[in-house]
PDB file of C-alpha atoms and ligand atoms in Angstrom:
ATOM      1  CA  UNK A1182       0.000   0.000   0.000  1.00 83.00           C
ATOM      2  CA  UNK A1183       1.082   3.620  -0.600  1.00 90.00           C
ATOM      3  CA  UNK A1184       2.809   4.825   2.616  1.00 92.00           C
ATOM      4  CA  UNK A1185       0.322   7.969   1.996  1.00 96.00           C
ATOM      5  CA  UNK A1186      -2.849   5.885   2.027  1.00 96.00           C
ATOM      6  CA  UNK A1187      -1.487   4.764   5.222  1.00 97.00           C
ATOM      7  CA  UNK A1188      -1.647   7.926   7.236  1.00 98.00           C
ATOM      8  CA  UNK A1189      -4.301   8.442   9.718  1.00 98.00           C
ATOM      9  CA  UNK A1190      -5.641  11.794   8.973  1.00 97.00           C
ATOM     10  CA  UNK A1191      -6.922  12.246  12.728  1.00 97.00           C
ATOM     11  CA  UNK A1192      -3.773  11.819  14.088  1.00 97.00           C
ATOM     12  CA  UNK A1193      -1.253  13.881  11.628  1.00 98.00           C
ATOM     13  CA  UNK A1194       1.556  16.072  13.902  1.00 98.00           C
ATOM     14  CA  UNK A1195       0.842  19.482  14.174  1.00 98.00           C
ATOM     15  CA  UNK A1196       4.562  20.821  13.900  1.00 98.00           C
ATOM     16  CA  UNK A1197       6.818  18.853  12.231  1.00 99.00           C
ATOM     17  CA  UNK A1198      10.477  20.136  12.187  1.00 99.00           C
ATOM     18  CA  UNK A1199      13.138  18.677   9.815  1.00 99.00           C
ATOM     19  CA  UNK A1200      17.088  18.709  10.038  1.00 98.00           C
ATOM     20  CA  UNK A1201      18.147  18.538   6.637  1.00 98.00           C
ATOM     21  CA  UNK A1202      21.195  16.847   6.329  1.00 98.00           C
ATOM     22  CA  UNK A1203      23.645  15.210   3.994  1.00 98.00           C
ATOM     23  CA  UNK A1204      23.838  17.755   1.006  1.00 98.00           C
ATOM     24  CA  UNK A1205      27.464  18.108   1.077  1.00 97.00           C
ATOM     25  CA  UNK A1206      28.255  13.653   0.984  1.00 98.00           C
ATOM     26  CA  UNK A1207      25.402  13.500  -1.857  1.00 98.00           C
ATOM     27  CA  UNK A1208      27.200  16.055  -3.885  1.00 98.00           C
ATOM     28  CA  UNK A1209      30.950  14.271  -3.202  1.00 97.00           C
ATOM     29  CA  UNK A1210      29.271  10.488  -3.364  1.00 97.00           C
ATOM     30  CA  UNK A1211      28.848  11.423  -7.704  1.00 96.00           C
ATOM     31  CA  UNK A1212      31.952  13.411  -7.910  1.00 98.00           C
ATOM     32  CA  UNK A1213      30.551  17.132  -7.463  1.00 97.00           C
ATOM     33  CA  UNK A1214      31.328  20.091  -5.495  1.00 95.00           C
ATOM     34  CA  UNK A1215      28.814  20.383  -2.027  1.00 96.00           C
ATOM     35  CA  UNK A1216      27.032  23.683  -3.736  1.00 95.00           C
ATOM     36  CA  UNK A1217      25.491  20.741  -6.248  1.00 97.00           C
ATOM     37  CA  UNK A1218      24.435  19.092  -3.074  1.00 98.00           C
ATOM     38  CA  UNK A1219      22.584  22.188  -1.871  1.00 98.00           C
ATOM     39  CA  UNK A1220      21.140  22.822  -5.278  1.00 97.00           C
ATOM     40  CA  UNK A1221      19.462  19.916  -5.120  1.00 98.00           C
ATOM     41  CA  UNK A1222      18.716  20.234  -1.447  1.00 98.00           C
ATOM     42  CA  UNK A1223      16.065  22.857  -2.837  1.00 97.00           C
ATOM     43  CA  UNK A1224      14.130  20.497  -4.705  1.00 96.00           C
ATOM     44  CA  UNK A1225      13.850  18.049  -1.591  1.00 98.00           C
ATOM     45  CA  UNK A1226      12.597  21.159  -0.171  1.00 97.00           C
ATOM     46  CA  UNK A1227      10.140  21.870  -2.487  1.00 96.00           C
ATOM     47  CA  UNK A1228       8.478  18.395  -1.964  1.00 96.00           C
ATOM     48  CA  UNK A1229       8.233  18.225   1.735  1.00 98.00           C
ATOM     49  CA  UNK A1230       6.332  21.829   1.185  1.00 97.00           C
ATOM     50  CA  UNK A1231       3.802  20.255  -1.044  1.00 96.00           C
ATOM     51  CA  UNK A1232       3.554  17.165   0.782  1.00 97.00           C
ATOM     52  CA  UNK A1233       3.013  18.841   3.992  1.00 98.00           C
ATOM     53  CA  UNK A1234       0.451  21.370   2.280  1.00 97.00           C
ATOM     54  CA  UNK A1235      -1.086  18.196   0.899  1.00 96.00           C
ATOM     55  CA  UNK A1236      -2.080  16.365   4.332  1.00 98.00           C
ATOM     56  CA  UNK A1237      -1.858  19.313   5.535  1.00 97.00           C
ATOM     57  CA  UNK A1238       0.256  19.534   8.569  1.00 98.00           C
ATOM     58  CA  UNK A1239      -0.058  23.377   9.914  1.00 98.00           C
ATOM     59  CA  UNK A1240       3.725  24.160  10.666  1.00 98.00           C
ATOM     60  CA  UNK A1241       7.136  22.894   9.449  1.00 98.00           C
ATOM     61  CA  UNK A1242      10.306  24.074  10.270  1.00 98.00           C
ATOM     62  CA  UNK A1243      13.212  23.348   8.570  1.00 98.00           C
ATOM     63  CA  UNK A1244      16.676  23.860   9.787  1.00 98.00           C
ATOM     64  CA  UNK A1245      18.140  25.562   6.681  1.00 98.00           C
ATOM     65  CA  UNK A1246      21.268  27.648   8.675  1.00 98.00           C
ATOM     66  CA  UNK A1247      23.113  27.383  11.905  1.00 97.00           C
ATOM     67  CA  UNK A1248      24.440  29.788  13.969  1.00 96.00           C
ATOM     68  CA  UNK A1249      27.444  27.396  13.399  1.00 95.00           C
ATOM     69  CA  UNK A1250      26.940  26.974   9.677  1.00 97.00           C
ATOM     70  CA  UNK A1251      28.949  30.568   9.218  1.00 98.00           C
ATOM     71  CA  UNK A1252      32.136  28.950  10.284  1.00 97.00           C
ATOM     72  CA  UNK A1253      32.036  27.616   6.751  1.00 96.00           C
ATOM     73  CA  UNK A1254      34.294  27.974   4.182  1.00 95.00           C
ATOM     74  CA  UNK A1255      33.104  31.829   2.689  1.00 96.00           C
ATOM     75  CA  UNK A1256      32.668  30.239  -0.599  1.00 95.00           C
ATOM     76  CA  UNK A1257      29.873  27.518   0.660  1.00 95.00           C
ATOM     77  CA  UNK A1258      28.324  30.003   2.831  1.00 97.00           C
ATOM     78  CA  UNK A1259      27.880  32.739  -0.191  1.00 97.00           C
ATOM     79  CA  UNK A1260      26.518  29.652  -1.996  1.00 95.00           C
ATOM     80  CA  UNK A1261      23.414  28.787   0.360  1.00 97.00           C
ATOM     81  CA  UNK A1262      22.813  32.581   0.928  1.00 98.00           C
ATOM     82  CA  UNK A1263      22.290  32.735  -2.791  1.00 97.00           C
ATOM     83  CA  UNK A1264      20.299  29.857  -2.892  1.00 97.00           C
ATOM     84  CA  UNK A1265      18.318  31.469  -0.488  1.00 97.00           C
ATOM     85  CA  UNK A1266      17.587  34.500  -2.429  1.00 97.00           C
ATOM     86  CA  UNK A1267      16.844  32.484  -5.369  1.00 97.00           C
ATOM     87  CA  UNK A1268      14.793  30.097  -3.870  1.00 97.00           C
ATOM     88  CA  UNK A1269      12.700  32.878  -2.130  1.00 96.00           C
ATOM     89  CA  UNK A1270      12.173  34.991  -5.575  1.00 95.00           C
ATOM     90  CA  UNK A1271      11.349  31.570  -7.264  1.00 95.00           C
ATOM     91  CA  UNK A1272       8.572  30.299  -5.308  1.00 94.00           C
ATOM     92  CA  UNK A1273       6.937  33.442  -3.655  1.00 95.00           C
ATOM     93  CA  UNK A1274       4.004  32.710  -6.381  1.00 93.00           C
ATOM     94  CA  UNK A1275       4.051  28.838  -4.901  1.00 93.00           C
ATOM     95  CA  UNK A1276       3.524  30.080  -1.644  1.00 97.00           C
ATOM     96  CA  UNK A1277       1.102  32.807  -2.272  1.00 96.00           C
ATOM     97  CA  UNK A1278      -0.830  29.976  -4.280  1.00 94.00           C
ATOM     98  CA  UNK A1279      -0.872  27.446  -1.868  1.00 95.00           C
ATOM     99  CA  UNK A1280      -1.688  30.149   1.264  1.00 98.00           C
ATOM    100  CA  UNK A1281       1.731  29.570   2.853  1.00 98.00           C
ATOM    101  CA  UNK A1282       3.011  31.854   5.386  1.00 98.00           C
ATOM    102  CA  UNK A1283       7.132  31.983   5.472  1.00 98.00           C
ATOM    103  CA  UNK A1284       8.242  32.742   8.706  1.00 98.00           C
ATOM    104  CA  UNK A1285      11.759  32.946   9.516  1.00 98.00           C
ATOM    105  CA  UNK A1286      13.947  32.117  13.012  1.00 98.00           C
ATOM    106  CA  UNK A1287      17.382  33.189  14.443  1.00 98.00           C
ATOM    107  CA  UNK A1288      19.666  35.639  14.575  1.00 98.00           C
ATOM    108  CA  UNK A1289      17.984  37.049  11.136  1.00 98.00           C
ATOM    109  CA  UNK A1290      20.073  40.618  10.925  1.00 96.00           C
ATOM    110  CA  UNK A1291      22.964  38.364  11.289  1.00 97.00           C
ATOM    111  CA  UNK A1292      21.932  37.283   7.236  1.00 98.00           C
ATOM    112  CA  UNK A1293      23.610  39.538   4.016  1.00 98.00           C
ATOM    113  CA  UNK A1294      21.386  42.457   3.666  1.00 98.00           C
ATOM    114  CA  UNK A1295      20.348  40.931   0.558  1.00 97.00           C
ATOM    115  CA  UNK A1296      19.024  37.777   1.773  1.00 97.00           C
ATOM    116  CA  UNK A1297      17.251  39.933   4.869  1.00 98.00           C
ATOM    117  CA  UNK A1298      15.765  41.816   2.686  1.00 97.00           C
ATOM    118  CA  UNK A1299      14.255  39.206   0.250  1.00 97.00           C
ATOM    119  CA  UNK A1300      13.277  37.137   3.789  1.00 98.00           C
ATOM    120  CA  UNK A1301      11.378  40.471   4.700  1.00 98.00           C
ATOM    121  CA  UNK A1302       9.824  40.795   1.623  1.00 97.00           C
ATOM    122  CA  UNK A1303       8.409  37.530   1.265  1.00 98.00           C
ATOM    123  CA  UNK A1304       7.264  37.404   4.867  1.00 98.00           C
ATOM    124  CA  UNK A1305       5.295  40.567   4.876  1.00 98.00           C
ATOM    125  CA  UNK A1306       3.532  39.363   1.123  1.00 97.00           C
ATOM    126  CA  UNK A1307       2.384  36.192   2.784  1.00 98.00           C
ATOM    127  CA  UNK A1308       1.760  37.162   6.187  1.00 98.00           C
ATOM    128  CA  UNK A1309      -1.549  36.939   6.334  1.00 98.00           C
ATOM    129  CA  UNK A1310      -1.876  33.350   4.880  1.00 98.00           C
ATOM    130  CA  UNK A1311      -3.509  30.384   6.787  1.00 98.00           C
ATOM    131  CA  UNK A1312      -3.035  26.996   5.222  1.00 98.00           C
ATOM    132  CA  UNK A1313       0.360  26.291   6.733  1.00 98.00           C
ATOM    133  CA  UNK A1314       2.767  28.197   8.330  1.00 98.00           C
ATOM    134  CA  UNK A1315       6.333  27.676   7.185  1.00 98.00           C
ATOM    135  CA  UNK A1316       9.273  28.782   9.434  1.00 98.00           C
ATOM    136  CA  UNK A1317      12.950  29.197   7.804  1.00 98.00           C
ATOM    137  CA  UNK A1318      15.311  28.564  10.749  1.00 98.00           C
ATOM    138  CA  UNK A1319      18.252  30.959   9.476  1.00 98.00           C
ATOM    139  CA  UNK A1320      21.522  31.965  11.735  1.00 98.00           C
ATOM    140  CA  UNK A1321      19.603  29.822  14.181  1.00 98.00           C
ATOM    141  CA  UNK A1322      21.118  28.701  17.455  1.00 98.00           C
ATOM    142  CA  UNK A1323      19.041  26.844  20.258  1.00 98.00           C
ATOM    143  CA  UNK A1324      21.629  28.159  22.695  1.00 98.00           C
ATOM    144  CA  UNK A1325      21.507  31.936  21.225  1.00 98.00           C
ATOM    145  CA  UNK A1326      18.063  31.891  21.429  1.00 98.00           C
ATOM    146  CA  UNK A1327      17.935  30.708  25.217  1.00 98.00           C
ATOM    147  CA  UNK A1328      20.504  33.080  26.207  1.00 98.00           C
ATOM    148  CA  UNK A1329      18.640  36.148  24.203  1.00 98.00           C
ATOM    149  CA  UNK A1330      15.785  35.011  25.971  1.00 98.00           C
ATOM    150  CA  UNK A1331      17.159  35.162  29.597  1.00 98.00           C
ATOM    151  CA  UNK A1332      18.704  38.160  28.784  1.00 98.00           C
ATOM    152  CA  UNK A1333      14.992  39.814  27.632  1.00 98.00           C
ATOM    153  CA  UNK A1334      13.714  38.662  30.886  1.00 98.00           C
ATOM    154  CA  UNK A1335      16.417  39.719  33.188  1.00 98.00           C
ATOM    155  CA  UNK A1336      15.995  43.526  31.747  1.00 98.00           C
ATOM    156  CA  UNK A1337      12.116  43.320  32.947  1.00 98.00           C
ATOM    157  CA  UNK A1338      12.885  41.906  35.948  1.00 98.00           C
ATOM    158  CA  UNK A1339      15.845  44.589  36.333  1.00 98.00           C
ATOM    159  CA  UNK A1340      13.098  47.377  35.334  1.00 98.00           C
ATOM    160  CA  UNK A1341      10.422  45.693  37.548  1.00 98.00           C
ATOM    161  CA  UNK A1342       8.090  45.532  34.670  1.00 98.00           C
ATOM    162  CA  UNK A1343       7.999  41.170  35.997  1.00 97.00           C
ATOM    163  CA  UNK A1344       9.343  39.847  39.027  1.00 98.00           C
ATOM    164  CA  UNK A1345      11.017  36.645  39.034  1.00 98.00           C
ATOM    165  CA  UNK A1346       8.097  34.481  40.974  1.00 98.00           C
ATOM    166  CA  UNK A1347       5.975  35.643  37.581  1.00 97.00           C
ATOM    167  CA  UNK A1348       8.558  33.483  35.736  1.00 98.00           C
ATOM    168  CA  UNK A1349       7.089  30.407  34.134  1.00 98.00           C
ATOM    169  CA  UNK A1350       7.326  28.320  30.767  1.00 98.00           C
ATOM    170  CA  UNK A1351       4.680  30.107  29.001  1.00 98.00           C
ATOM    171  CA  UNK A1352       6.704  33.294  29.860  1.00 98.00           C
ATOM    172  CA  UNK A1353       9.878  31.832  28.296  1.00 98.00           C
ATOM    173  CA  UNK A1354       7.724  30.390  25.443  1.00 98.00           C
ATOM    174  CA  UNK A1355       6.689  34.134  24.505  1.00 98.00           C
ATOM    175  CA  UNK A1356      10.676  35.525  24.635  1.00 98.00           C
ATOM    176  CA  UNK A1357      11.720  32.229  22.020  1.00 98.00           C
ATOM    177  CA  UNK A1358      11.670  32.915  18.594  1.00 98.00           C
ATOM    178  CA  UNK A1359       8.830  30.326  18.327  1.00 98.00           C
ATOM    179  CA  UNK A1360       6.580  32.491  20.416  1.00 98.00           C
ATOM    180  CA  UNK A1361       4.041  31.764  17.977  1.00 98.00           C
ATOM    181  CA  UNK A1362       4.403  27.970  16.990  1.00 98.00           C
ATOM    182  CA  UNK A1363       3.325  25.273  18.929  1.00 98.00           C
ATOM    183  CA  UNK A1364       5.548  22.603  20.211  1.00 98.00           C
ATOM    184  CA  UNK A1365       7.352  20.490  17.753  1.00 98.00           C
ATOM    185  CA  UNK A1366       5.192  16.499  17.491  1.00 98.00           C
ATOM    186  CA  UNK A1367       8.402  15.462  15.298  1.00 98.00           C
ATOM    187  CA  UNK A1368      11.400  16.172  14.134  1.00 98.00           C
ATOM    188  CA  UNK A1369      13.235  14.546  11.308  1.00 99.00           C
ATOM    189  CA  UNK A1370      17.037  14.152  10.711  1.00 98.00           C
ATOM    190  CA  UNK A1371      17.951  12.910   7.381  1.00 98.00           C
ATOM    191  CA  UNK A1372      21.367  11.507   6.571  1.00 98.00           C
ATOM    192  CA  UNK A1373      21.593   8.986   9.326  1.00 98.00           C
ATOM    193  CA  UNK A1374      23.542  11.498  12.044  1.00 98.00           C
ATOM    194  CA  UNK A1375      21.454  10.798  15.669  1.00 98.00           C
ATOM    195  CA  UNK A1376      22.094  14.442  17.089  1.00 98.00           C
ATOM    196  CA  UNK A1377      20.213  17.292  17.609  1.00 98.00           C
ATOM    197  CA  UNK A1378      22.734  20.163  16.819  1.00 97.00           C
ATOM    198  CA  UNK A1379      21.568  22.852  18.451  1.00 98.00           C
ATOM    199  CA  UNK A1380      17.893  22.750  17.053  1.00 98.00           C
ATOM    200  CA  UNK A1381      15.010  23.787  19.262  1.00 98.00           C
ATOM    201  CA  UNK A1382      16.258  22.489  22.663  1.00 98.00           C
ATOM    202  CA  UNK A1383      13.561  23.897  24.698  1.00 98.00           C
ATOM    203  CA  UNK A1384      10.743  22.958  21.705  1.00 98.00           C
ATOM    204  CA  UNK A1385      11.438  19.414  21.023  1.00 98.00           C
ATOM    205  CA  UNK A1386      11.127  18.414  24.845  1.00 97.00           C
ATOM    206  CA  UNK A1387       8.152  15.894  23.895  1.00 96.00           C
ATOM    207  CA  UNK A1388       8.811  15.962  20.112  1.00 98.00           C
ATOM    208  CA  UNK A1389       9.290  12.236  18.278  1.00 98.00           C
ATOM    209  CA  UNK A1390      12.592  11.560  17.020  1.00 98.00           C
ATOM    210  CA  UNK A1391      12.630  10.916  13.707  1.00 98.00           C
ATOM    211  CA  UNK A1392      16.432   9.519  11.936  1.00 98.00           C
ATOM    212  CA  UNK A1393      16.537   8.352   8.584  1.00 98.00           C
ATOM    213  CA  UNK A1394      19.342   7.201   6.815  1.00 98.00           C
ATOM    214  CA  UNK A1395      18.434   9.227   3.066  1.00 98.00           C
ATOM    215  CA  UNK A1396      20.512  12.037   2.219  1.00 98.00           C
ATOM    216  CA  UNK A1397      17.998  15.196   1.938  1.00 98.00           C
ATOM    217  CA  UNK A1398      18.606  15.685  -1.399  1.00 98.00           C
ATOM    218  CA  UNK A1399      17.160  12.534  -2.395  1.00 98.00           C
ATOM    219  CA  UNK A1400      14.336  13.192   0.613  1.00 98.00           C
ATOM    220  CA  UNK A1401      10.564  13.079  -1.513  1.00 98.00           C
ATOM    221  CA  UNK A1402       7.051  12.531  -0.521  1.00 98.00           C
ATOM    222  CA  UNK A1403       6.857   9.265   0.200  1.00 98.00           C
ATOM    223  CA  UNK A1404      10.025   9.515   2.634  1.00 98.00           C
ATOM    224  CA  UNK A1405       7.796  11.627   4.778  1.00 98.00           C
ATOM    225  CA  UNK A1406       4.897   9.943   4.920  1.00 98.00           C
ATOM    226  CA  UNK A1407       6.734   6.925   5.761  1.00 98.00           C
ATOM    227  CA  UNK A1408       8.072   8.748   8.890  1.00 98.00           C
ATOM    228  CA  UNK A1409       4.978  10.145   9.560  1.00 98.00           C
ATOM    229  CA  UNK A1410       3.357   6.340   9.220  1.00 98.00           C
ATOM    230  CA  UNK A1411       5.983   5.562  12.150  1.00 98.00           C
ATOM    231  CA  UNK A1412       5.184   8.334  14.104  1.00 98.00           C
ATOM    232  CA  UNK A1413       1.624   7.462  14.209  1.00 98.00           C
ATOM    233  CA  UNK A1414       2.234   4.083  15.602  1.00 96.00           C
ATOM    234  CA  UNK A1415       4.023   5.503  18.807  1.00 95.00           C
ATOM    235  CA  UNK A1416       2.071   6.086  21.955  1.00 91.00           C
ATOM    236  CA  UNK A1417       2.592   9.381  23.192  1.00 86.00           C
ATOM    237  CA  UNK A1418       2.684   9.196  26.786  1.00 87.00           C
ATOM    238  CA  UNK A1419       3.778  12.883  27.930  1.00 90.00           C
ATOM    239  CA  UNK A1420       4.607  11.146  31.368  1.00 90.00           C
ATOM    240  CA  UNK A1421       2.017   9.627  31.934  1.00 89.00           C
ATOM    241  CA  UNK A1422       1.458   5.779  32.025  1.00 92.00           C
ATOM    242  CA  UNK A1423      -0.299   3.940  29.219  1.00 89.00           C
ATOM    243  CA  UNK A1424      -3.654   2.717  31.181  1.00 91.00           C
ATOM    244  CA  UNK A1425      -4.045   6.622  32.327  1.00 91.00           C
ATOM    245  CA  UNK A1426      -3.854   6.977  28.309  1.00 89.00           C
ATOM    246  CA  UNK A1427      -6.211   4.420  26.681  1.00 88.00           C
ATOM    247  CA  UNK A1428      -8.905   5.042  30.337  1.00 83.00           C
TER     248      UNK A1428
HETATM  249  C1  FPP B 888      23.164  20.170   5.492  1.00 83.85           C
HETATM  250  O1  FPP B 888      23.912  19.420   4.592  1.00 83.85           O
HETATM  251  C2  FPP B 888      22.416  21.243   4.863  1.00 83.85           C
HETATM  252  C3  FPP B 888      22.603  22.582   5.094  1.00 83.85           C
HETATM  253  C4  FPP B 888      23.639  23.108   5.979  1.00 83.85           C
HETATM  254  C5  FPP B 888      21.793  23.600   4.458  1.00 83.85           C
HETATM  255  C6  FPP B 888      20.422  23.207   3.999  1.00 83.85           C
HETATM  256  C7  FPP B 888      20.127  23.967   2.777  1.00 83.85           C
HETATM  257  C8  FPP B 888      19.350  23.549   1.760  1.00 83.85           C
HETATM  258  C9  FPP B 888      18.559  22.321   1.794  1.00 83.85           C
HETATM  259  C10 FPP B 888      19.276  24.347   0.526  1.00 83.85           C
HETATM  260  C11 FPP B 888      18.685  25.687   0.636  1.00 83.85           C
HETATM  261  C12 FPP B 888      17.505  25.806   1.502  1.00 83.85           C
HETATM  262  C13 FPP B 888      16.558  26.740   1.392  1.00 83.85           C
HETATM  263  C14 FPP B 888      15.516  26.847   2.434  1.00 83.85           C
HETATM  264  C15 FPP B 888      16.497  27.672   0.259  1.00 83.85           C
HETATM  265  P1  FPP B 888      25.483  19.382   4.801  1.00 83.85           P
HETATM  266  O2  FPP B 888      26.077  20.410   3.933  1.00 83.85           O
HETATM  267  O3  FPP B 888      25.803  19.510   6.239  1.00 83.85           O
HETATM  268  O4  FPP B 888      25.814  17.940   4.285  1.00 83.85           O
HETATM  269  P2  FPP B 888      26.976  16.970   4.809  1.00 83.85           P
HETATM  270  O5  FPP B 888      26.630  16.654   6.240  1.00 83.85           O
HETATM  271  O6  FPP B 888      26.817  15.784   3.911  1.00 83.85           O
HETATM  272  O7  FPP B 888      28.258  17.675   4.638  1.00 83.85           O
END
């Protein structure tokens, strides 16, 4: 059976967050230089859009540029910002079409003012779509984001604007980046590395872990709904016990 006519539509993951890896070994496995890898990494992209617009599943993430990802060599790192600018010019339309939303995380003035720009651009266009929300994590750093964050809320404690007892999760929630996304369900690492890399620490705390061995540019449709097949047979206990679940 298709893996697709497999999925139980009741029970699809609300945020699914992706760690795509392995562009650089694809690229080197045929002979080519890593930007080929990225290239193609775009059209992997491009399918995991349409698939999750297709089911739908409300918000993806996808880890497109670390905070560590600028210790690069220049050459690669000029390469994916171009890709970026490219990509966003190319499928503004697609996104518009499908009622998309692109929504972007990290350090985001951090980008070339080129690639901020377009970001901006295509944010405030689709801003007010509702279909599926689609976050960009660029210049992103789980550990930058924490620290911003406890630096935000030691200025209004320091002002007395909150005092400390008035600190709870949902008042570190609204400092994150992801103020406005729900908690990751699953995250997917293609490529077969088993590590998180500094990807939404705090946000994956209950999230399914998700490692595949396929290098994300050969990552398509029927990857994902594989994963999200296996995903669906888990029992999500959240701490609790499995007769508190199924009473
Ligand atoms: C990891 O592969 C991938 C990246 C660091 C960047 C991901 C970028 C893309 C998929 C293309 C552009 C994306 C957008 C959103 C326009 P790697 O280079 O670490 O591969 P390796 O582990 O095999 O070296």
């Amino acid at each position: 059976m298709n893996p697709k006519d497999r999925i139980d539509a009741s029970k699809l993951p609300k945020h699914l967050a992706v760690i795509m890896d392995g562009n650089g070994r694809w690229a080197k496995k045929q002979g080519f230089f890593r930007s080929f890898g990225h290239e193609n990494g775009t059209k992997a992209v491009r399918e995991i859009v349409e698939a999750c617009a297709e089911l739908p599943i409300p918000y993806l993430t996808l880890f497109a540029f670390s905070t560590e990802n600028w210790n690069r060599p220049k050459a690669e790192v000029e390469t994916l910002m171009k890709l970026l600018v490219s990509s966003l010019k190319k499928e503004i339309d697609t996104l518009e079409e499908h009622n998309i939303k692109l929504n972007a995380i990290g350090n985001l003035e951090a980008l070339p003012k080129k690639a901020f720009k377009e970001l901006k651009e295509v944010m405030e266009k689709t801003k007010s779509n509702k279909h599926m929300t689609l976050t960009l994590a660029l210049s992103y750093g789980s550990r930058e984001e924490i620290t911003k964050t406890i630096k935000e809320i030691s200025l209004k404690v320091k002002n007395n604007l909150i005092s400390p007892s008035d600190i709870d999760e949902s008042v570190i929630n609204n400092h994150l980046y992801t103020k406005d996304l729900p908690d990751v369900d699953l995250l997917i690492r293609t490529s077969g590395e088993q590590r998180i890399s500094n990807f939404l620490l705090w946000q994956i705390a209950y999230a399914e872990l998700y490692f595949t061995e396929t290098l994300w540019p050969d990552y398509r449709k029927n990857h994902l709904f594989e994963a999200i097949v296996d995903y669906q047979n888990r029992e999500r206990r959240f701490g609790k016990t499995s007769e508190q679940l199924n009473n």
